[in-house]
PDB file of C-alpha atoms in Angstrom:
ATOM      1  CA  LEU A   1      89.936  96.942 120.803  1.00 59.00           C
ATOM      2  CA  PRO A   2      87.805 100.057 120.024  1.00 70.00           C
ATOM      3  CA  GLY A   3      90.968 102.120 119.572  1.00 65.00           C
ATOM      4  CA  ARG A   4      92.427  99.518 117.250  1.00 70.00           C
ATOM      5  CA  LEU A   5      89.231  99.413 115.201  1.00 65.00           C
ATOM      6  CA  LEU A   6      89.203 103.200 114.948  1.00 65.00           C
ATOM      7  CA  ALA A   7      92.826 103.164 113.793  1.00 68.00           C
ATOM      8  CA  LEU A   8      92.073 100.554 111.123  1.00 66.00           C
ATOM      9  CA  GLY A   9      89.015 102.493 110.002  1.00 65.00           C
ATOM     10  CA  GLY A  10      90.990 105.725 109.772  1.00 67.00           C
ATOM     11  CA  ARG A  11      93.735 104.023 107.779  1.00 70.00           C
ATOM     12  CA  ALA A  12      91.203 102.478 105.384  1.00 67.00           C
ATOM     13  CA  LEU A  13      89.450 105.844 104.959  1.00 68.00           C
ATOM     14  CA  HIS A  14      92.750 107.569 104.253  1.00 68.00           C
ATOM     15  CA  ARG A  15      93.708 105.031 101.587  1.00 71.00           C
ATOM     16  CA  SER A  16      90.303 105.127  99.900  1.00 75.00           C
ATOM     17  CA  ALA A  17      89.776 108.904 100.052  1.00 79.00           C
ATOM     18  CA  ALA A  18      90.804 109.458  96.418  1.00 79.00           C
ATOM     19  CA  LEU A  19      88.524 106.662  95.182  1.00 82.00           C
ATOM     20  CA  LEU A  20      85.601 108.016  97.204  1.00 84.00           C
ATOM     21  CA  ALA A  21      86.200 111.479  95.752  1.00 87.00           C
ATOM     22  CA  LEU A  22      86.258 110.043  92.228  1.00 87.00           C
ATOM     23  CA  ALA A  23      83.002 108.173  92.906  1.00 87.00           C
ATOM     24  CA  ALA A  24      81.373 111.349  94.225  1.00 89.00           C
ATOM     25  CA  VAL A  25      82.438 113.362  91.163  1.00 90.00           C
ATOM     26  CA  TRP A  26      81.274 110.576  88.841  1.00 88.00           C
ATOM     27  CA  GLU A  27      77.859 110.500  90.511  1.00 89.00           C
ATOM     28  CA  THR A  28      77.264 114.247  90.743  1.00 91.00           C
ATOM     29  CA  ALA A  29      78.765 115.556  87.492  1.00 89.00           C
ATOM     30  CA  PRO A  30      76.240 113.850  85.139  1.00 89.00           C
ATOM     31  CA  ARG A  31      73.316 114.694  87.422  1.00 88.00           C
ATOM     32  CA  ALA A  32      74.379 118.344  87.587  1.00 88.00           C
ATOM     33  CA  GLY A  33      74.610 118.551  83.801  1.00 85.00           C
ATOM     34  CA  LEU A  34      78.363 119.128  83.766  1.00 87.00           C
ATOM     35  CA  VAL A  35      78.732 116.205  81.344  1.00 85.00           C
ATOM     36  CA  ASP A  36      76.246 114.491  79.072  1.00 86.00           C
ATOM     37  CA  ARG A  37      74.788 111.609  81.090  1.00 84.00           C
ATOM     38  CA  VAL A  38      74.090 109.741  77.853  1.00 85.00           C
ATOM     39  CA  PHE A  39      77.827 109.240  77.385  1.00 88.00           C
ATOM     40  CA  LEU A  40      78.794 109.237  81.076  1.00 89.00           C
ATOM     41  CA  PRO A  41      75.924 107.891  83.196  1.00 91.00           C
ATOM     42  CA  PRO A  42      75.978 108.423  86.968  1.00 91.00           C
ATOM     43  CA  LEU A  43      77.923 105.834  88.912  1.00 90.00           C
ATOM     44  CA  SER A  44      74.739 104.507  90.512  1.00 91.00           C
ATOM     45  CA  GLU A  45      73.343 103.576  87.079  1.00 91.00           C
ATOM     46  CA  VAL A  46      76.611 101.875  86.152  1.00 92.00           C
ATOM     47  CA  LEU A  47      76.568  99.876  89.387  1.00 92.00           C
ATOM     48  CA  THR A  48      72.955  98.906  88.722  1.00 93.00           C
ATOM     49  CA  ALA A  49      73.951  97.633  85.266  1.00 92.00           C
ATOM     50  CA  TRP A  50      76.928  95.801  86.823  1.00 92.00           C
ATOM     51  CA  TRP A  51      74.620  94.061  89.309  1.00 93.00           C
ATOM     52  CA  ALA A  52      72.223  93.085  86.522  1.00 92.00           C
ATOM     53  CA  LEU A  53      75.116  91.545  84.554  1.00 91.00           C
ATOM     54  CA  LEU A  54      76.275  89.724  87.667  1.00 91.00           C
ATOM     55  CA  THR A  55      72.897  88.278  88.612  1.00 91.00           C
ATOM     56  CA  SER A  56      72.206  87.188  85.034  1.00 90.00           C
ATOM     57  CA  GLY A  57      75.461  85.217  84.947  1.00 88.00           C
ATOM     58  CA  GLN A  58      76.843  87.103  81.949  1.00 89.00           C
ATOM     59  CA  LEU A  59      79.543  88.858  83.933  1.00 90.00           C
ATOM     60  CA  ALA A  60      80.793  85.621  85.456  1.00 91.00           C
ATOM     61  CA  ASP A  61      81.067  84.041  82.002  1.00 91.00           C
ATOM     62  CA  HIS A  62      83.042  86.979  80.616  1.00 90.00           C
ATOM     63  CA  VAL A  63      85.310  87.201  83.668  1.00 90.00           C
ATOM     64  CA  GLY A  64      85.967  83.460  83.569  1.00 90.00           C
ATOM     65  CA  ALA A  65      86.910  83.557  79.893  1.00 88.00           C
ATOM     66  CA  SER A  66      89.243  86.519  80.357  1.00 89.00           C
ATOM     67  CA  LEU A  67      90.915  85.184  83.502  1.00 89.00           C
ATOM     68  CA  THR A  68      91.535  81.800  81.908  1.00 89.00           C
ATOM     69  CA  ARG A  69      93.317  83.370  78.950  1.00 89.00           C
ATOM     70  CA  SER A  70      95.142  85.978  81.017  1.00 90.00           C
ATOM     71  CA  LEU A  71      96.395  83.686  83.783  1.00 90.00           C
ATOM     72  CA  THR A  72      97.421  80.984  81.319  1.00 91.00           C
ATOM     73  CA  GLY A  73      99.516  83.416  79.304  1.00 91.00           C
ATOM     74  CA  LEU A  74     100.995  84.972  82.448  1.00 91.00           C
ATOM     75  CA  ALA A  75     101.889  81.591  83.952  1.00 92.00           C
ATOM     76  CA  LEU A  76     103.576  80.479  80.739  1.00 93.00           C
ATOM     77  CA  ALA A  77     105.527  83.745  80.638  1.00 92.00           C
ATOM     78  CA  VAL A  78     106.720  83.289  84.234  1.00 91.00           C
ATOM     79  CA  VAL A  79     107.770  79.687  83.610  1.00 93.00           C
ATOM     80  CA  THR A  80     109.722  80.532  80.454  1.00 92.00           C
ATOM     81  CA  ALA A  81     111.005  84.086  80.963  1.00 91.00           C
ATOM     82  CA  ILE A  82     112.469  83.800  84.474  1.00 89.00           C
ATOM     83  CA  PRO A  83     114.825  80.841  83.747  1.00 89.00           C
ATOM     84  CA  LEU A  84     115.837  82.433  80.428  1.00 89.00           C
ATOM     85  CA  GLY A  85     116.450  85.767  82.146  1.00 88.00           C
ATOM     86  CA  LEU A  86     118.612  84.081  84.793  1.00 86.00           C
ATOM     87  CA  LEU A  87     120.709  82.442  82.100  1.00 85.00           C
ATOM     88  CA  ILE A  88     121.110  85.610  80.045  1.00 86.00           C
ATOM     89  CA  GLY A  89     121.894  87.711  83.086  1.00 82.00           C
ATOM     90  CA  TRP A  90     124.498  85.275  84.413  1.00 78.00           C
ATOM     91  CA  TYR A  91     126.302  84.121  81.265  1.00 80.00           C
ATOM     92  CA  ARG A  92     127.813  87.072  79.421  1.00 79.00           C
ATOM     93  CA  PRO A  93     128.461  85.250  76.111  1.00 81.00           C
ATOM     94  CA  LEU A  94     124.775  84.321  75.901  1.00 80.00           C
ATOM     95  CA  ALA A  95     123.794  87.914  76.698  1.00 77.00           C
ATOM     96  CA  GLU A  96     126.061  89.266  73.958  1.00 79.00           C
ATOM     97  CA  LEU A  97     124.643  86.753  71.480  1.00 82.00           C
ATOM     98  CA  LEU A  98     120.982  87.496  72.198  1.00 80.00           C
ATOM     99  CA  SER A  99     121.223  91.218  72.953  1.00 80.00           C
ATOM    100  CA  PRO A 100     120.498  92.440  69.375  1.00 79.00           C
ATOM    101  CA  LEU A 101     117.510  90.106  69.102  1.00 80.00           C
ATOM    102  CA  LEU A 102     116.161  91.263  72.456  1.00 81.00           C
ATOM    103  CA  GLU A 103     116.494  94.909  71.469  1.00 79.00           C
ATOM    104  CA  VAL A 104     114.473  94.299  68.292  1.00 79.00           C
ATOM    105  CA  PHE A 105     111.573  92.486  69.941  1.00 79.00           C
ATOM    106  CA  ARG A 106     111.422  94.536  73.150  1.00 78.00           C
ATOM    107  CA  ASN A 107     110.587  97.615  71.063  1.00 77.00           C
ATOM    108  CA  THR A 108     107.867  95.848  69.070  1.00 78.00           C
ATOM    109  CA  ALA A 109     104.464  96.497  70.619  1.00 79.00           C
ATOM    110  CA  ALA A 110     102.450  93.366  71.330  1.00 81.00           C
ATOM    111  CA  LEU A 111      99.257  94.804  69.826  1.00 79.00           C
ATOM    112  CA  ALA A 112     101.133  95.607  66.615  1.00 81.00           C
ATOM    113  CA  LEU A 113     101.667  91.863  66.244  1.00 82.00           C
ATOM    114  CA  LEU A 114      98.005  90.985  66.861  1.00 83.00           C
ATOM    115  CA  PRO A 115      97.269  90.556  63.125  1.00 84.00           C
ATOM    116  CA  VAL A 116     100.293  88.261  62.855  1.00 86.00           C
ATOM    117  CA  PHE A 117      99.118  86.064  65.737  1.00 84.00           C
ATOM    118  CA  VAL A 118      95.594  85.933  64.291  1.00 83.00           C
ATOM    119  CA  LEU A 119      96.919  85.127  60.821  1.00 85.00           C
ATOM    120  CA  ILE A 120      99.146  82.298  62.039  1.00 86.00           C
ATOM    121  CA  LEU A 121      97.124  80.902  64.955  1.00 84.00           C
ATOM    122  CA  GLY A 122      93.577  81.885  63.993  1.00 80.00           C
ATOM    123  CA  LEU A 123      90.877  83.647  65.984  1.00 77.00           C
ATOM    124  CA  GLY A 124      90.624  80.982  68.704  1.00 80.00           C
ATOM    125  CA  GLU A 125      92.051  80.777  72.178  1.00 82.00           C
ATOM    126  CA  THR A 126      95.576  79.939  71.034  1.00 86.00           C
ATOM    127  CA  SER A 127      96.234  83.317  69.420  1.00 85.00           C
ATOM    128  CA  LYS A 128      94.972  85.249  72.459  1.00 87.00           C
ATOM    129  CA  ILE A 129      97.019  83.211  74.945  1.00 89.00           C
ATOM    130  CA  ALA A 130     100.079  83.490  72.694  1.00 89.00           C
ATOM    131  CA  LEU A 131      99.673  87.273  72.512  1.00 89.00           C
ATOM    132  CA  VAL A 132      99.432  87.505  76.310  1.00 90.00           C
ATOM    133  CA  LEU A 133     102.487  85.251  76.605  1.00 91.00           C
ATOM    134  CA  TYR A 134     104.455  87.498  74.258  1.00 90.00           C
ATOM    135  CA  ALA A 135     103.411  90.716  76.032  1.00 90.00           C
ATOM    136  CA  CYS A 136     104.126  89.346  79.519  1.00 91.00           C
ATOM    137  CA  SER A 137     107.468  87.759  78.685  1.00 90.00           C
ATOM    138  CA  TRP A 138     109.342  90.993  78.063  1.00 89.00           C
ATOM    139  CA  PRO A 139     108.912  92.790  81.393  1.00 90.00           C
ATOM    140  CA  ILE A 140     109.652  89.552  83.250  1.00 91.00           C
ATOM    141  CA  LEU A 141     112.662  88.713  81.078  1.00 90.00           C
ATOM    142  CA  LEU A 142     114.197  92.191  81.128  1.00 89.00           C
ATOM    143  CA  ASN A 143     113.684  92.681  84.867  1.00 90.00           C
ATOM    144  CA  THR A 144     115.133  89.251  85.596  1.00 90.00           C
ATOM    145  CA  ILE A 145     118.226  90.098  83.560  1.00 88.00           C
ATOM    146  CA  ALA A 146     118.535  93.452  85.326  1.00 86.00           C
ATOM    147  CA  GLY A 147     118.067  91.785  88.718  1.00 85.00           C
ATOM    148  CA  VAL A 148     120.864  89.289  88.110  1.00 83.00           C
ATOM    149  CA  LYS A 149     123.231  91.901  86.721  1.00 82.00           C
ATOM    150  CA  GLY A 150     122.452  94.221  89.623  1.00 79.00           C
ATOM    151  CA  VAL A 151     123.609  91.810  92.310  1.00 75.00           C
ATOM    152  CA  ASP A 152     126.422  93.315  94.365  1.00 72.00           C
ATOM    153  CA  PRO A 153     129.697  91.852  93.008  1.00 73.00           C
ATOM    154  CA  LEU A 154     131.113  91.880  96.536  1.00 74.00           C
ATOM    155  CA  LEU A 155     128.427  89.409  97.604  1.00 69.00           C
ATOM    156  CA  VAL A 156     129.282  87.125  94.692  1.00 68.00           C
ATOM    157  CA  ARG A 157     133.014  87.244  95.443  1.00 70.00           C
ATOM    158  CA  SER A 158     132.392  86.606  99.120  1.00 73.00           C
ATOM    159  CA  ALA A 159     130.203  83.602  98.340  1.00 69.00           C
ATOM    160  CA  ARG A 160     132.808  82.183  95.972  1.00 69.00           C
ATOM    161  CA  SER A 161     135.562  82.682  98.523  1.00 71.00           C
ATOM    162  CA  MET A 162     133.552  80.490 100.896  1.00 71.00           C
ATOM    163  CA  GLY A 163     133.549  77.663  98.360  1.00 67.00           C
ATOM    164  CA  LEU A 164     129.974  77.883  97.029  1.00 67.00           C
ATOM    165  CA  ASN A 165     129.477  76.172  93.698  1.00 67.00           C
ATOM    166  CA  HIS A 166     127.369  77.686  90.910  1.00 67.00           C
ATOM    167  CA  LEU A 167     124.151  76.018  92.054  1.00 69.00           C
ATOM    168  CA  ARG A 168     124.521  77.121  95.683  1.00 71.00           C
ATOM    169  CA  LEU A 169     125.586  80.578  94.541  1.00 71.00           C
ATOM    170  CA  PHE A 170     122.356  80.919  92.562  1.00 71.00           C
ATOM    171  CA  GLN A 171     120.278  79.586  95.438  1.00 69.00           C
ATOM    172  CA  LYS A 172     121.829  81.588  98.270  1.00 72.00           C
ATOM    173  CA  VAL A 173     122.963  84.843  96.640  1.00 74.00           C
ATOM    174  CA  ILE A 174     121.718  85.528  93.113  1.00 75.00           C
ATOM    175  CA  LEU A 175     118.055  84.575  93.479  1.00 77.00           C
ATOM    176  CA  PRO A 176     117.418  86.306  96.851  1.00 78.00           C
ATOM    177  CA  ALA A 177     119.061  89.496  95.606  1.00 80.00           C
ATOM    178  CA  ALA A 178     117.188  89.435  92.293  1.00 81.00           C
ATOM    179  CA  VAL A 179     113.728  88.563  93.670  1.00 82.00           C
ATOM    180  CA  PRO A 180     112.507  92.183  94.149  1.00 83.00           C
ATOM    181  CA  THR A 181     113.425  93.149  90.591  1.00 86.00           C
ATOM    182  CA  ILE A 182     111.945  89.927  89.189  1.00 87.00           C
ATOM    183  CA  PHE A 183     108.656  90.543  90.981  1.00 85.00           C
ATOM    184  CA  THR A 184     108.578  94.078  89.620  1.00 86.00           C
ATOM    185  CA  GLY A 185     108.597  92.514  86.164  1.00 88.00           C
ATOM    186  CA  VAL A 186     105.932  89.994  87.160  1.00 88.00           C
ATOM    187  CA  ARG A 187     103.697  92.782  88.452  1.00 86.00           C
ATOM    188  CA  LEU A 188     104.121  94.708  85.214  1.00 87.00           C
ATOM    189  CA  ALA A 189     103.348  91.529  83.297  1.00 89.00           C
ATOM    190  CA  GLY A 190     100.203  91.024  85.384  1.00 86.00           C
ATOM    191  CA  ALA A 191      98.932  94.416  84.224  1.00 85.00           C
ATOM    192  CA  TYR A 192      99.942  93.730  80.622  1.00 85.00           C
ATOM    193  CA  SER A 193      98.188  90.353  80.664  1.00 88.00           C
ATOM    194  CA  ILE A 194      94.857  92.068  81.241  1.00 86.00           C
ATOM    195  CA  LEU A 195      95.330  95.156  79.088  1.00 84.00           C
ATOM    196  CA  VAL A 196      96.614  93.298  76.041  1.00 86.00           C
ATOM    197  CA  LEU A 197      93.993  90.582  76.369  1.00 84.00           C
ATOM    198  CA  VAL A 198      91.135  93.087  76.545  1.00 84.00           C
ATOM    199  CA  ALA A 199      92.313  94.631  73.281  1.00 82.00           C
ATOM    200  CA  ALA A 200      92.689  91.195  71.694  1.00 83.00           C
ATOM    201  CA  GLU A 201      89.190  90.168  72.812  1.00 83.00           C
ATOM    202  CA  MET A 202      87.746  93.063  70.862  1.00 81.00           C
ATOM    203  CA  VAL A 203      88.751  91.224  67.671  1.00 76.00           C
ATOM    204  CA  GLY A 204      87.058  87.922  66.918  1.00 71.00           C
ATOM    205  CA  ALA A 205      86.069  86.922  70.455  1.00 75.00           C
ATOM    206  CA  LYS A 206      82.649  85.721  71.576  1.00 81.00           C
ATOM    207  CA  ALA A 207      83.291  86.004  75.314  1.00 83.00           C
ATOM    208  CA  GLY A 208      85.510  88.014  77.615  1.00 86.00           C
ATOM    209  CA  LEU A 209      85.574  91.452  79.172  1.00 88.00           C
ATOM    210  CA  GLY A 210      87.009  93.036  76.032  1.00 88.00           C
ATOM    211  CA  TYR A 211      84.148  91.537  74.029  1.00 87.00           C
ATOM    212  CA  LEU A 212      81.661  92.783  76.640  1.00 90.00           C
ATOM    213  CA  VAL A 213      82.967  96.370  76.464  1.00 90.00           C
ATOM    214  CA  ASN A 214      83.077  96.343  72.664  1.00 88.00           C
ATOM    215  CA  TYR A 215      79.635  94.748  72.297  1.00 89.00           C
ATOM    216  CA  ALA A 216      78.066  97.192  74.750  1.00 90.00           C
ATOM    217  CA  GLN A 217      79.616 100.153  72.951  1.00 88.00           C
ATOM    218  CA  TYR A 218      78.338  99.012  69.555  1.00 88.00           C
ATOM    219  CA  ASN A 219      74.841  98.499  70.963  1.00 89.00           C
ATOM    220  CA  PHE A 220      74.969 101.793  72.869  1.00 88.00           C
ATOM    221  CA  ALA A 221      74.514 100.030  76.200  1.00 89.00           C
ATOM    222  CA  ILE A 222      76.741 102.616  77.864  1.00 91.00           C
ATOM    223  CA  PRO A 223      76.158 101.544  81.509  1.00 91.00           C
ATOM    224  CA  ASP A 224      77.124  97.979  80.570  1.00 92.00           C
ATOM    225  CA  MET A 225      80.257  99.300  78.888  1.00 92.00           C
ATOM    226  CA  TYR A 226      81.347 101.169  82.011  1.00 93.00           C
ATOM    227  CA  ALA A 227      80.443  98.141  84.134  1.00 92.00           C
ATOM    228  CA  GLY A 228      82.887  96.085  82.070  1.00 91.00           C
ATOM    229  CA  ILE A 229      85.588  98.750  82.433  1.00 91.00           C
ATOM    230  CA  ILE A 230      85.121  98.853  86.213  1.00 91.00           C
ATOM    231  CA  THR A 231      85.405  95.061  86.342  1.00 91.00           C
ATOM    232  CA  ILE A 232      88.649  95.169  84.361  1.00 90.00           C
ATOM    233  CA  SER A 233      90.088  97.754  86.749  1.00 88.00           C
ATOM    234  CA  ALA A 234      89.014  95.733  89.793  1.00 88.00           C
ATOM    235  CA  ILE A 235      90.602  92.554  88.440  1.00 88.00           C
ATOM    236  CA  GLY A 236      93.836  94.408  87.721  1.00 85.00           C
ATOM    237  CA  LEU A 237      93.888  95.753  91.277  1.00 85.00           C
ATOM    238  CA  VAL A 238      93.289  92.312  92.796  1.00 86.00           C
ATOM    239  CA  VAL A 239      95.969  90.682  90.634  1.00 83.00           C
ATOM    240  CA  ASN A 240      98.476  93.379  91.607  1.00 80.00           C
ATOM    241  CA  GLN A 241      97.733  92.978  95.323  1.00 82.00           C
ATOM    242  CA  LEU A 242      98.150  89.200  95.078  1.00 84.00           C
ATOM    243  CA  LEU A 243     101.519  89.638  93.382  1.00 80.00           C
ATOM    244  CA  VAL A 244     102.583  92.121  96.065  1.00 79.00           C
ATOM    245  CA  ALA A 245     101.661  89.572  98.746  1.00 79.00           C
ATOM    246  CA  TRP A 246     103.663  86.867  96.954  1.00 76.00           C
ATOM    247  CA  GLU A 247     106.622  89.226  96.658  1.00 71.00           C
ATOM    248  CA  ARG A 248     106.577  89.799 100.411  1.00 74.00           C
ATOM    249  CA  ARG A 249     106.362  86.063 100.934  1.00 72.00           C
ATOM    250  CA  PHE A 250     109.441  85.359  98.818  1.00 64.00           C
ATOM    251  CA  SER A 251     111.479  88.315 100.101  1.00 61.00           C
ATOM    252  CA  THR A 252     110.827  88.207 103.842  1.00 57.00           C
ATOM    253  CA  TRP A 253     114.490  89.033 104.467  1.00 50.00           C
ATOM    254  CA  ARG A 254     114.046  92.585 103.153  1.00 53.00           C
ATOM    255  CA  VAL A 255     113.674  95.471 105.595  1.00 44.00           C
ATOM    256  CA  ASP A 256     111.034  98.092 104.817  1.00 47.00           C
ATOM    257  CA  VAL A 257     112.585 101.523 105.450  1.00 37.00           C
ATOM    258  CA  THR A 258     109.616 103.596 104.257  1.00 42.00           C
ATOM    259  CA  ALA A 259     107.841 105.724 106.825  1.00 39.00           C
TER     260      ALA A 259
END
């Protein structure tokens, strides 16, 4: 047991070495006068401001507002983009019909359409969720299409030779082979759901992490601003790790060949 604990501790230290080095530089550089501590306070002051926001309940309110919008948009994107991507990837006539439209919208940045969403849907929750839905749909849709098209044709022919119908072929061959690529898109969408939402919350929002960062910057509450940024990064990390765990759950058949 002691040896196992030492091994786990060494592994955790190895994985967190870069973060610990960043924290040390962040703490010492402002105190040593290498950077202006007015604009980059020491990490300890930022953590103190983060704790004050947490204990006052403000941070929980902002995190709750952001997560509700982000997860709603992401869930809607998963529900709509994956089935559509499976159809486009499998049926060539549909892919040829929609390909020009996909090329136009995939190259249109979500934030460039923010004024359009606000103009049509207003400044409320609907426009923010719709923007997250739009931003998250493309990585999921495009990766799903790529995953279906990347299935080994030999596997498909072998399954058909054994008499599998289209439904069983999707269930037993196409979906298992496409799952890793689909989850890559979902993980990208998880990051987009937070980044795009934070930018959207800086326009016309009264709650959310983007509003917190923007409000703190305007009021020159710099530690609060960095506390909001750290919270955004932490949420993104947690969301990514959850998606990685779900990917492993749905692709248990894969063999990890990395050393």
